[in-house]
CSV table of C-alpha atoms in Angstrom, one decimal:
chain,number,residue,atom,x,y,z
A,259,SER,CA,129.6,113.5,109.9
A,260,SER,CA,126.7,111.8,111.6
A,261,VAL,CA,124.3,108.6,110.8
A,262,ALA,CA,121.4,109.2,111.2
A,263,PRO,CA,119.9,106.3,113.5
A,264,LEU,CA,117.0,104.1,111.3
A,265,ALA,CA,113.9,105.5,113.1
A,266,MET,CA,114.7,108.7,111.0
A,267,LEU,CA,115.4,107.1,107.9
A,268,PRO,CA,112.2,108.4,105.8
A,269,ASP,CA,109.7,105.2,105.3
A,270,HIS,CA,109.7,103.7,101.5
A,271,HIS,CA,106.0,103.5,101.9
A,272,ASP,CA,105.4,107.1,103.4
A,273,GLN,CA,106.9,108.0,100.4
A,274,HIS,CA,104.9,105.9,97.9
A,275,ASN,CA,102.1,108.2,99.9
A,276,ASN,CA,103.0,111.2,99.2
A,277,ARG,CA,103.3,110.9,96.2
A,278,ILE,CA,100.2,109.5,95.4
A,279,ASP,CA,98.3,111.9,97.6
A,280,MET,CA,100.5,115.2,95.1
A,281,PHE,CA,98.5,113.1,92.4
A,282,THR,CA,95.5,113.2,93.6
A,283,ALA,CA,95.6,116.9,94.6
A,284,PHE,CA,97.7,118.3,91.8
A,285,PRO,CA,96.7,115.6,88.8
A,286,HIS,CA,96.8,118.8,86.5
A,287,GLU,CA,100.1,119.6,87.5
A,288,SER,CA,101.3,116.1,88.0
A,289,ALA,CA,100.5,115.7,84.0
A,290,ILE,CA,102.5,118.7,82.8
A,291,VAL,CA,105.2,117.3,85.0
A,292,MET,CA,105.6,113.7,83.5
A,293,ARG,CA,104.6,115.1,80.2
A,294,ARG,CA,107.8,117.6,80.2
A,295,GLY,CA,109.7,114.7,81.9
A,296,ILE,CA,109.0,112.5,78.9
A,297,GLU,CA,109.3,115.8,76.2
A,298,LEU,CA,112.8,116.4,77.9
A,299,GLY,CA,113.6,113.0,77.7
A,300,THR,CA,112.7,112.8,73.4
A,301,VAL,CA,114.6,115.9,73.2
A,302,SER,CA,118.4,114.4,74.8
A,303,SER,CA,117.8,111.0,73.3
A,304,ALA,CA,117.0,111.9,69.9
A,305,VAL,CA,120.3,114.2,70.0
A,306,LEU,CA,122.6,111.1,71.5
A,307,ASN,CA,120.9,109.2,68.7
A,308,THR,CA,121.5,111.7,66.8
A,309,HIS,CA,125.4,111.8,67.7
A,310,CYS,CA,125.3,108.0,67.9
A,311,ALA,CA,124.4,107.6,63.9
A,312,ALA,CA,127.1,110.4,63.0
A,313,VAL,CA,130.1,108.1,64.9
A,314,VAL,CA,128.7,105.6,62.8
A,315,VAL,CA,129.0,107.2,59.7
A,316,GLN,CA,132.3,108.5,60.0
A,317,HIS,CA,134.1,105.5,61.2
A,318,TRP,CA,131.8,103.3,59.1
A,319,GLY,CA,135.0,102.4,56.3
A,320,SER,CA,137.4,102.2,59.4
A,321,THR,CA,139.3,98.6,60.0
A,322,ALA,CA,140.7,99.7,63.2
A,323,GLU,CA,139.1,96.8,65.8
A,324,LEU,CA,138.5,99.9,68.7
A,325,ASP,CA,136.3,101.6,66.0
A,326,SER,CA,134.8,98.4,65.1
A,327,VAL,CA,133.8,97.5,68.5
A,328,LEU,CA,132.4,101.4,68.7
A,329,ARG,CA,130.7,101.0,65.4
A,330,VAL,CA,128.6,97.6,66.5
A,331,LEU,CA,127.7,99.6,70.3
A,332,CYS,CA,126.9,102.4,68.6
A,333,LEU,CA,124.2,100.2,65.6
A,334,LEU,CA,123.1,98.5,68.9
A,335,ARG,CA,121.7,101.5,71.1
A,336,LEU,CA,120.7,102.8,67.8
A,337,LEU,CA,118.7,99.3,67.4
A,338,CYS,CA,117.1,99.4,71.0
A,339,ALA,CA,116.0,103.2,70.8
A,340,LEU,CA,113.8,102.3,67.7
A,341,PRO,CA,110.7,101.4,69.7
A,342,ARG,CA,111.0,104.8,71.5
A,343,PRO,CA,109.3,107.0,69.2
A,344,TYR,CA,105.9,105.1,69.6
A,345,TYR,CA,106.2,105.2,73.0
A,346,TRP,CA,106.5,108.6,73.3
A,347,VAL,CA,104.0,109.6,70.8
A,348,HIS,CA,101.7,107.1,72.7
A,349,ALA,CA,102.9,108.6,76.3
A,350,ARG,CA,102.8,112.2,75.2
A,351,LYS,CA,99.7,111.6,73.9
A,352,ASN,CA,98.0,110.3,76.5
A,353,PHE,CA,99.5,113.0,78.7
A,354,MET,CA,97.9,116.1,77.1
A,355,ALA,CA,95.1,114.5,77.6
A,356,ALA,CA,95.0,114.1,81.0
């Protein structure tokens, strides 16, 4: 395999300008793609949070050290996920309006 010379690598500034051009040329389609990304992230995060909650509930009474560590990590993940629904609702509403 050969390595491309630095002159042939894409410039990050050009990539940024291409994205701006795309959003300017296709604002409605861009909003749809971004909204779908938020919706997909919402669903996948909800599934993972449900799994974390199930792990916590199933192993709540366990006295094994590894189970305790897993329980604490899952509780931390669930705690960090609490503000997400607020963001999801507002971001989806903004993209629906776009």
